[in-house]
Amino acid sequence: MSHYEAPIREPLVLGDKSYHDITEDIAKPIEGKANKNWYMAFYISLAAMLWGFGCIFYTVGTGIGVWGLNKNIGWAWDITNFVWWVGIGHAGTLISAVLLLFRQKWRMAINRSAEAMTIFAVFQAGLFPIIHMGRPWNAYWVLPLPNQFGSLWVNFNSPLLWDVFAISTYLSVSLVFWWTGLLPDFAMIRDRAVKPFQKKIYALLSFGWSGRAKDWQRFEEVSLVLAGLATPLVLSVHTIVSMDFATSINPGWHSTIFPPYFVAGAIFSGFAMVQTLLGIMRKVTNMEEYITRLHVEYMNIVIILTGGIVAVAYATEFFIAWYTGSPYENYTYLSVGAATGPYWWAFWSLLIFNIFIPQLLWFKKIRRSFIWSFIISIAINIGMWFERFDIIAIVLSKGHLPSTWWRFEPTFVDVGIFIGTIGFFFVLFLLYARTFPVIAQAEVKTILKSSGEFYKKRRAQGIPSKPAIVVAKSVSKEANSDKNKEE
Amino acid sequence: MASNKKYWKSVEELKDSSIVETLSKNESVGEITTDQFLGDKETLENSSTSRRDFLKYVGFTTAAASLAACEGPVRKSIPYVVKPNDIIAGVADWYATSMADGYDFANVLVKTREGRPIQIMPNKEANGTTSARVQASILSLYDEKLRLKEPTKSGEPITWSSADKDIALQLEGFKSQNKPVVLLTGSMASPSTEQIISEFLNVFPNTKHVVYDAVSESGAADAMLAMYGKRELPNYHLEKAKTIVSFGADFLSDFHGGFEKSYVNGRKPETGEMSYHVQFESNMSLTGANADKRVVLKPSDQVFALLNLYNAITGSNVASKSTPADAEVKKLAKELRENGSSSVVMTGLNDKNAQLIAFAINEALQSNVFDVLNTLQIRQGNDAEVAKLISDMKSGNIAGLLTHNVDPIYSSSKSADFIEGIEKVELSVALSSENSATVNASMFVLPTPHFLESWGDTQFDSITYGLMQPTIQPLFNTRQLQDTLLKWSGNSTSYYDYLKAFATNNVLDGGSWNTALHNGYFVRTISDKNIFNNSVSLSAVAANLYNVTQKASGFELNLYTKTSLGDGKQANNPWLQEFPDPITRTSWDNYLTMSIADAKELGFSNPVKDNGAINGDYAKISVNGKEAVVPVMIQPGQAKGSVGLALGFGKTFGLKEEMQVGVNAYSFYADSNNIQYGVTIEKVEGYHEFACTQVQKTIAGRHDILKVASLKEYKTVDPKDHHHGWNKPAYVSYDHQEVEANTIDLWDEHNRELGHHFNLSIDLTSCTGCGACVVACHAENNVPVVGKREVRVGRDMHWLRIDRYYSSTVETREDAKELGLSRGETYEALETEAENPEVTFQPMMCQHCNHAPCETVCPVAATTHGRQGQNQMTYNRCVGTRYCANNCPYRVRRFNWFEYANNNQFDFNMNNQYGKMVLNPDVVVRGRGVMEKCSMCIQMTQATILEAKKEGRPVNTDEFETACSSACTTGSLVFGDVNNKEDKVTTLTKDKRAYNVLDYLQTKPNVIYQVKIKNTNEA
């Protein structure tokens, strides 16, 4: 089961863990009682969510006019939020699918939550295309359903229709992938559950997992197949989302580099969101020994890479806007016009949060610091929101005809719905953290002996592996865990 | 003979009658046997109504009761029981009639559907023109709020007969005591009414007729009286002019009723000749915006410049002052003399002396353009008589006051005196179609019908006689002034008979009454000869003018009328309130226009807020002791030291709350003089929220959107010349070759030769920006009114708008480079309007692109391309993603942010049963959440096609029309079928002036623009 790993590599599981320790650690939040902090966070999120739902009902009942949109700016916060949430969703699939194919073992500690985040983020994203419609009750018209309206069919030319397919495919594949990974873990909870009701629920959720070798074999096969299926989705979803803009004719939107640029940006923002969430979660659920400094560093490296791609894309956009010499390109979201125009603050927010601040990650000290990673991840989340806002609002605010130049100001409903989705997201995530195994324990167990700190040390000292249970608590373990708690 | 035949109904009856008898006894049950089931208490108690049954009963009865309580929506549409002969449901009837409301006069055609007038168009046969106000007057017919509905006495409803009796008694009393009575009317220009009035005055010799125009042109009329012996307005045949010099005369909008048609007729670049038009003015007017050269000059300087010109032309030497425009005047004097009879000078000052000087210059030039033979009759107001009336009223010398459709309490600068006076008169009768402060102050209120419900005649100029006929049964209990006066004079004929006899005997020269009524007009011959009465001492006039003007001090206020509200008569008309001013593009307001320099000095600004809306600081202005707080709108091209303020706003009485906007400038309109000197301005606290439809004022260096060339360039330079071309197409690289953008194509072209293919050509040279098309589109397409709040945040629904661009401080990036400006400075220079900018107008509506960017992006295919070239919008299918609007480079799509019909939040014409009568039944009223836009009036083109089909003929040449093209009186908008080689538009598409806006995008629009040609190189 275990593979060889060079001793100089940092361990992925800290401390002196036995298989049972892992089980206990992961099952604890589910089996134990929630603390006050959890309740507080949950109620705040719930309140935000309900407020957002209220704003949505108000919008649907009264009209899109309750938002700050106008004749020249037909989208603003709605599609900004949509793209932002979809982008956030990208890390999950990348971690679980692409890293699986590349056999990156460090993904095992974070893939479960990253995928949960993906799914919850896609829920939020999916809300916006529906509620931004003038007549959301007819939203099902965007589906190619056989109908009796006189053989009306959808318009396959429209990127919005591609979105429908892309997002729904992404959501369903992610959900299946996530669930497949959850099966052995649900079964573990099921087997430990004492209360009959809990047992029944987890029995249902685990789809009758028995733990036989055949189960494991199929599990591995399905995971691999799903990873293969999901990998192109990492590229396709945001490619298609970017085409909402790239296929249009607005200067600033009509740009051929959008697909790779958007995909990189999505992974960038997705990893930032994973950093944010795990930064909190590893503390709250005591997963410090599973989500380690090394994990954080690895993720930061992905952030530097994708952030670099994004930075190059920005530079290209800026250069091309100037290089065309076309007066119509004077005011794209990355141009002198934007930097000095009424949205200068949004322009500079984008650059500062997305380009300048992430450069700090080049320093190893910062890259390996939990707190710095958390702060930078928040900055990137903000920056990536501004990226989408800039692309949408700045571009639409300066259209082709100067007579149509206008500005956008959000109303309380715009803000309320956005806050509502954040609330909704956290409601889902908090519920998840209390009911789902937040770390893929079955998978982590597979690397315990190769990448676990204790075993690595033993190997380095030339001591053959022994069952962990037998090993008495050593000084080194205590020292290690102390060291880990410093942050 | 008796018969013993036996009749039977059934075999049983025949054979055995007993059973029939039994049955017949039981035919009806005698009593309902309630006893059987209620009487027996025991059974009743024992009967088992189970809980289930009980619930069933309760359920059923509740459901039944609640269902019965539900009321289906009641729609008050009643089908014709007996079909009227001349109405076919679904087919429009057109009537020729005339509009005359005291300020706006027009020969019009009225479209009626099922007995309801729904649209007004110019009667082009009669050379009629319509302005935005004339177009919108159809909605004033249905003004539920303001229209008077029944006669009242001191607020109590009375019958016509008792009103007549009461009033006649009093009038007779005044007559016997010889107490003065005054009939105060607006300009009616109606020969038959004048006769009726003179007959009435004969019967009541103690009565006097005074004509009161809220916005007066008394000065010109008095000047005419002095110089030519008739109190009428001179006519200007601008199509004959080579040089037009105007000192503040806004002759493209309201000066003498407007001359836009003849002006444009004299400016056709394809003829190679265009008049050269110089405008000296202080406010930026529509006329100044169209001028070849606009000289900014404050009003007092205009007077001096006029006197200087007078000196230069006539060689006299009257006192004057030098002005900043001396060089220009000198140059012009030379040109005027050279062009002699083909030149004309006008002045817009409502001042007899200034008008006399202008007349004298025209006489000296022997101008053909200036016509005192065929004169205009539409402004008869007499300021002196009105002033005398008000002072007489105040001193209690007037016993009876009959007013007809005038509202001096609102529109007179002596409003307070009038209020005091009307309380002193013994009898005040208001004959009015609409409620007003004056009506409210009168004892008797006698409602008169709207002009669309009336008979009448109008003498526009000396030769054009227009007839007015009702196009709908009177909506309310009204009676025309003429009928009333006839009755009070003891004449029992109805006005219709009177009018018919009058026209037949006096006007029609033996022509048929029916034909004239059908045509709506009749051309008369001029009988009177021109008598040049030179007894006026021009040196005295000039000296007088000079003396008055040289006292000018402080700021100079130039009061003007806006295209939207004019004199304010239709202030309760939401179409007009929402109509953006052609110059400032501001709706729902009037404001103090101030020059950029003055604003900087006094600290006024117009900041753009984050939601795109514009604010304006408040100024307290005081004029001759009267004060008001007015928001300031900084106006490029405003003369320094002068400010402008529009009349017609600030009306409050009886108006809906939303319409009570602006400041009443009439209080400053002392002596009906549109120029007021000695104005002081002071910045005060607070800011005003404007509702502007355009924020960016310049074209920001994007000159391929709106192309302008001079006449000389047009005549001598190849339009496509690589360096100097004035109509260069966009070039793109294709196979490493530079090719014209519209020659390459991503898609396979459909065969567009089949059937009809519609194009609309817009000539920017002849578009004056008047906006009649905007209102016509409103009316034709049921475009909703959204109110000030929504317009402010950029949600106006106009399908057709007229973009206005000012020239910037630096026009192109090349110029900026030459000036050595940095990149940031270049941006700023291109975006900032010049102090005295050139102005260009560009009507903009859906371009009906053959490669429409909106069509490809709609996920549900709600917007698609029509076989006839239209880009069509299927409202039913639209889910409202707004992607189409975002992807429209012209931004012409309009979204229904809210439900605009039947919504108390939008209490305009679509929220009451009268206002809804104006809706065009051929066009659906759009619901909330759908996108809408110009349809190229597909309902009109389809009707034309069907009509031709029914008549078994091909569609005639130039038969296709849209609302905007039929409303356009200058012929700027030409619509037609390019597959018909004869159609005018077919040639226009190939004109060397033709271009598409944003052709580099290759959207291939079906709307083409013609390069604006200005006559700027001559002189």
PDB file of N, CA, C and O in Angstrom, chain B residues 957-992:
ATOM      1  N   THR B 957     -44.122  52.971 -54.788  1.00  0.00           N
ATOM      2  CA  THR B 957     -42.843  53.586 -54.458  1.00  0.00           C
ATOM      3  C   THR B 957     -43.007  54.535 -53.277  1.00  0.00           C
ATOM      4  O   THR B 957     -43.966  55.309 -53.235  1.00  0.00           O
ATOM      5  N   ASP B 958     -42.092  54.449 -52.356  1.00  0.00           N
ATOM      6  CA  ASP B 958     -42.090  55.303 -51.161  1.00  0.00           C
ATOM      7  C   ASP B 958     -43.380  55.208 -50.359  1.00  0.00           C
ATOM      8  O   ASP B 958     -43.752  56.146 -49.671  1.00  0.00           O
ATOM      9  N   GLU B 959     -44.043  54.083 -50.437  1.00  0.00           N
ATOM     10  CA  GLU B 959     -45.283  53.945 -49.671  1.00  0.00           C
ATOM     11  C   GLU B 959     -44.992  53.543 -48.225  1.00  0.00           C
ATOM     12  O   GLU B 959     -45.742  53.874 -47.320  1.00  0.00           O
ATOM     13  N   PHE B 960     -43.893  52.832 -48.024  1.00  0.00           N
ATOM     14  CA  PHE B 960     -43.569  52.400 -46.667  1.00  0.00           C
ATOM     15  C   PHE B 960     -43.166  53.595 -45.819  1.00  0.00           C
ATOM     16  O   PHE B 960     -42.443  54.474 -46.272  1.00  0.00           O
ATOM     17  N   GLU B 961     -43.641  53.583 -44.585  1.00  0.00           N
ATOM     18  CA  GLU B 961     -43.298  54.660 -43.662  1.00  0.00           C
ATOM     19  C   GLU B 961     -43.093  54.071 -42.271  1.00  0.00           C
ATOM     20  O   GLU B 961     -43.636  53.022 -41.942  1.00  0.00           O
ATOM     21  N   THR B 962     -42.331  54.749 -41.483  1.00  0.00           N
ATOM     22  CA  THR B 962     -42.300  54.460 -40.048  1.00  0.00           C
ATOM     23  C   THR B 962     -42.807  55.715 -39.341  1.00  0.00           C
ATOM     24  O   THR B 962     -42.931  56.773 -39.964  1.00  0.00           O
ATOM     25  N   ALA B 963     -43.066  55.586 -38.053  1.00  0.00           N
ATOM     26  CA  ALA B 963     -43.581  56.750 -37.322  1.00  0.00           C
ATOM     27  C   ALA B 963     -42.582  57.895 -37.381  1.00  0.00           C
ATOM     28  O   ALA B 963     -42.945  59.047 -37.616  1.00  0.00           O
ATOM     29  N   CYS B 964     -41.302  57.578 -37.202  1.00  0.00           N
ATOM     30  CA  CYS B 964     -40.310  58.655 -37.170  1.00  0.00           C
ATOM     31  C   CYS B 964     -40.166  59.301 -38.545  1.00  0.00           C
ATOM     32  O   CYS B 964     -40.049  60.517 -38.660  1.00  0.00           O
ATOM     33  N   SER B 965     -40.177  58.487 -39.593  1.00  0.00           N
ATOM     34  CA  SER B 965     -39.989  59.078 -40.916  1.00  0.00           C
ATOM     35  C   SER B 965     -41.198  59.915 -41.304  1.00  0.00           C
ATOM     36  O   SER B 965     -41.066  60.940 -41.962  1.00  0.00           O
ATOM     37  N   SER B 966     -42.411  59.507 -40.891  1.00  0.00           N
ATOM     38  CA  SER B 966     -43.548  60.357 -41.248  1.00  0.00           C
ATOM     39  C   SER B 966     -43.613  61.608 -40.398  1.00  0.00           C
ATOM     40  O   SER B 966     -44.144  62.616 -40.829  1.00  0.00           O
ATOM     41  N   ALA B 967     -43.055  61.533 -39.195  1.00  0.00           N
ATOM     42  CA  ALA B 967     -43.107  62.723 -38.347  1.00  0.00           C
ATOM     43  C   ALA B 967     -42.041  63.738 -38.742  1.00  0.00           C
ATOM     44  O   ALA B 967     -42.146  64.907 -38.403  1.00  0.00           O
ATOM     45  N   CYS B 968     -40.999  63.282 -39.454  1.00  0.00           N
ATOM     46  CA  CYS B 968     -39.877  64.165 -39.746  1.00  0.00           C
ATOM     47  C   CYS B 968     -40.270  65.157 -40.833  1.00  0.00           C
ATOM     48  O   CYS B 968     -40.529  64.764 -41.972  1.00  0.00           O
ATOM     49  N   THR B 969     -40.327  66.426 -40.479  1.00  0.00           N
ATOM     50  CA  THR B 969     -40.801  67.401 -41.460  1.00  0.00           C
ATOM     51  C   THR B 969     -39.686  67.930 -42.333  1.00  0.00           C
ATOM     52  O   THR B 969     -39.927  68.512 -43.373  1.00  0.00           O
ATOM     53  N   THR B 970     -38.445  67.738 -41.920  1.00  0.00           N
ATOM     54  CA  THR B 970     -37.359  68.244 -42.750  1.00  0.00           C
ATOM     55  C   THR B 970     -36.864  67.187 -43.733  1.00  0.00           C
ATOM     56  O   THR B 970     -35.953  67.444 -44.501  1.00  0.00           O
ATOM     57  N   GLY B 971     -37.448  66.016 -43.686  1.00  0.00           N
ATOM     58  CA  GLY B 971     -37.051  64.974 -44.621  1.00  0.00           C
ATOM     59  C   GLY B 971     -35.712  64.350 -44.301  1.00  0.00           C
ATOM     60  O   GLY B 971     -35.065  63.758 -45.155  1.00  0.00           O
ATOM     61  N   SER B 972     -35.315  64.448 -43.061  1.00  0.00           N
ATOM     62  CA  SER B 972     -34.039  63.841 -42.679  1.00  0.00           C
ATOM     63  C   SER B 972     -34.148  62.328 -42.632  1.00  0.00           C
ATOM     64  O   SER B 972     -33.252  61.615 -43.068  1.00  0.00           O
ATOM     65  N   LEU B 973     -35.255  61.859 -42.099  1.00  0.00           N
ATOM     66  CA  LEU B 973     -35.459  60.418 -41.986  1.00  0.00           C
ATOM     67  C   LEU B 973     -36.232  59.937 -43.207  1.00  0.00           C
ATOM     68  O   LEU B 973     -37.348  60.372 -43.450  1.00  0.00           O
ATOM     69  N   VAL B 974     -35.614  59.053 -43.967  1.00  0.00           N
ATOM     70  CA  VAL B 974     -36.288  58.500 -45.155  1.00  0.00           C
ATOM     71  C   VAL B 974     -36.291  56.989 -45.023  1.00  0.00           C
ATOM     72  O   VAL B 974     -35.243  56.370 -44.863  1.00  0.00           O
ATOM     73  N   PHE B 975     -37.488  56.446 -45.086  1.00  0.00           N
ATOM     74  CA  PHE B 975     -37.626  55.009 -44.907  1.00  0.00           C
ATOM     75  C   PHE B 975     -38.096  54.400 -46.207  1.00  0.00           C
ATOM     76  O   PHE B 975     -38.818  55.024 -46.977  1.00  0.00           O
ATOM     77  N   GLY B 976     -37.700  53.190 -46.477  1.00  0.00           N
ATOM     78  CA  GLY B 976     -38.187  52.549 -47.685  1.00  0.00           C
ATOM     79  C   GLY B 976     -37.610  51.172 -47.901  1.00  0.00           C
ATOM     80  O   GLY B 976     -36.925  50.618 -47.039  1.00  0.00           O
ATOM     81  N   ASP B 977     -37.926  50.661 -49.084  1.00  0.00           N
ATOM     82  CA  ASP B 977     -37.604  49.292 -49.445  1.00  0.00           C
ATOM     83  C   ASP B 977     -36.470  49.339 -50.463  1.00  0.00           C
ATOM     84  O   ASP B 977     -36.645  49.834 -51.575  1.00  0.00           O
ATOM     85  N   VAL B 978     -35.299  48.842 -50.088  1.00  0.00           N
ATOM     86  CA  VAL B 978     -34.167  48.934 -51.010  1.00  0.00           C
ATOM     87  C   VAL B 978     -34.288  47.942 -52.167  1.00  0.00           C
ATOM     88  O   VAL B 978     -33.523  48.019 -53.117  1.00  0.00           O
ATOM     89  N   ASN B 979     -35.226  47.027 -52.055  1.00  0.00           N
ATOM     90  CA  ASN B 979     -35.443  46.131 -53.196  1.00  0.00           C
ATOM     91  C   ASN B 979     -36.344  46.766 -54.237  1.00  0.00           C
ATOM     92  O   ASN B 979     -36.602  46.169 -55.281  1.00  0.00           O
ATOM     93  N   ASN B 980     -36.860  47.932 -53.929  1.00  0.00           N
ATOM     94  CA  ASN B 980     -37.574  48.697 -54.939  1.00  0.00           C
ATOM     95  C   ASN B 980     -36.621  49.788 -55.430  1.00  0.00           C
ATOM     96  O   ASN B 980     -36.296  50.715 -54.698  1.00  0.00           O
ATOM     97  N   LYS B 981     -36.167  49.636 -56.665  1.00  0.00           N
ATOM     98  CA  LYS B 981     -35.126  50.544 -57.163  1.00  0.00           C
ATOM     99  C   LYS B 981     -35.606  51.995 -57.209  1.00  0.00           C
ATOM    100  O   LYS B 981     -34.811  52.927 -57.225  1.00  0.00           O
ATOM    101  N   GLU B 982     -36.932  52.178 -57.222  1.00  0.00           N
ATOM    102  CA  GLU B 982     -37.467  53.532 -57.337  1.00  0.00           C
ATOM    103  C   GLU B 982     -37.506  54.245 -55.982  1.00  0.00           C
ATOM    104  O   GLU B 982     -37.585  55.464 -55.929  1.00  0.00           O
ATOM    105  N   ASP B 983     -37.507  53.462 -54.915  1.00  0.00           N
ATOM    106  CA  ASP B 983     -37.647  54.082 -53.597  1.00  0.00           C
ATOM    107  C   ASP B 983     -36.488  55.043 -53.340  1.00  0.00           C
ATOM    108  O   ASP B 983     -35.346  54.774 -53.714  1.00  0.00           O
ATOM    109  N   LYS B 984     -36.850  56.151 -52.709  1.00  0.00           N
ATOM    110  CA  LYS B 984     -35.855  57.186 -52.454  1.00  0.00           C
ATOM    111  C   LYS B 984     -34.675  56.636 -51.658  1.00  0.00           C
ATOM    112  O   LYS B 984     -33.512  56.985 -51.884  1.00  0.00           O
ATOM    113  N   VAL B 985     -34.989  55.747 -50.746  1.00  0.00           N
ATOM    114  CA  VAL B 985     -33.947  55.262 -49.852  1.00  0.00           C
ATOM    115  C   VAL B 985     -32.906  54.432 -50.611  1.00  0.00           C
ATOM    116  O   VAL B 985     -31.740  54.375 -50.228  1.00  0.00           O
ATOM    117  N   THR B 986     -33.326  53.817 -51.719  1.00  0.00           N
ATOM    118  CA  THR B 986     -32.397  52.989 -52.485  1.00  0.00           C
ATOM    119  C   THR B 986     -31.249  53.833 -53.016  1.00  0.00           C
ATOM    120  O   THR B 986     -30.088  53.439 -52.955  1.00  0.00           O
ATOM    121  N   THR B 987     -31.594  55.014 -53.544  1.00  0.00           N
ATOM    122  CA  THR B 987     -30.533  55.904 -54.023  1.00  0.00           C
ATOM    123  C   THR B 987     -29.708  56.423 -52.850  1.00  0.00           C
ATOM    124  O   THR B 987     -28.496  56.568 -52.961  1.00  0.00           O
ATOM    125  N   LEU B 988     -30.390  56.683 -51.764  1.00  0.00           N
ATOM    126  CA  LEU B 988     -29.675  57.245 -50.618  1.00  0.00           C
ATOM    127  C   LEU B 988     -28.628  56.276 -50.060  1.00  0.00           C
ATOM    128  O   LEU B 988     -27.579  56.694 -49.583  1.00  0.00           O
ATOM    129  N   THR B 989     -28.909  54.980 -50.137  1.00  0.00           N
ATOM    130  CA  THR B 989     -27.929  54.027 -49.601  1.00  0.00           C
ATOM    131  C   THR B 989     -26.633  54.084 -50.406  1.00  0.00           C
ATOM    132  O   THR B 989     -25.579  53.728 -49.913  1.00  0.00           O
ATOM    133  N   LYS B 990     -26.742  54.527 -51.665  1.00  0.00           N
ATOM    134  CA  LYS B 990     -25.539  54.555 -52.508  1.00  0.00           C
ATOM    135  C   LYS B 990     -24.931  55.950 -52.571  1.00  0.00           C
ATOM    136  O   LYS B 990     -23.956  56.170 -53.281  1.00  0.00           O
ATOM    137  N   ASP B 991     -25.513  56.881 -51.849  1.00  0.00           N
ATOM    138  CA  ASP B 991     -25.015  58.245 -51.888  1.00  0.00           C
ATOM    139  C   ASP B 991     -23.584  58.304 -51.369  1.00  0.00           C
ATOM    140  O   ASP B 991     -23.177  57.510 -50.517  1.00  0.00           O
ATOM    141  N   LYS B 992     -22.832  59.264 -51.845  1.00  0.00           N
ATOM    142  CA  LYS B 992     -21.449  59.338 -51.359  1.00  0.00           C
ATOM    143  C   LYS B 992     -21.372  59.835 -49.927  1.00  0.00           C
ATOM    144  O   LYS B 992     -20.338  59.754 -49.289  1.00  0.00           O
TER     145      LYS B 992
END
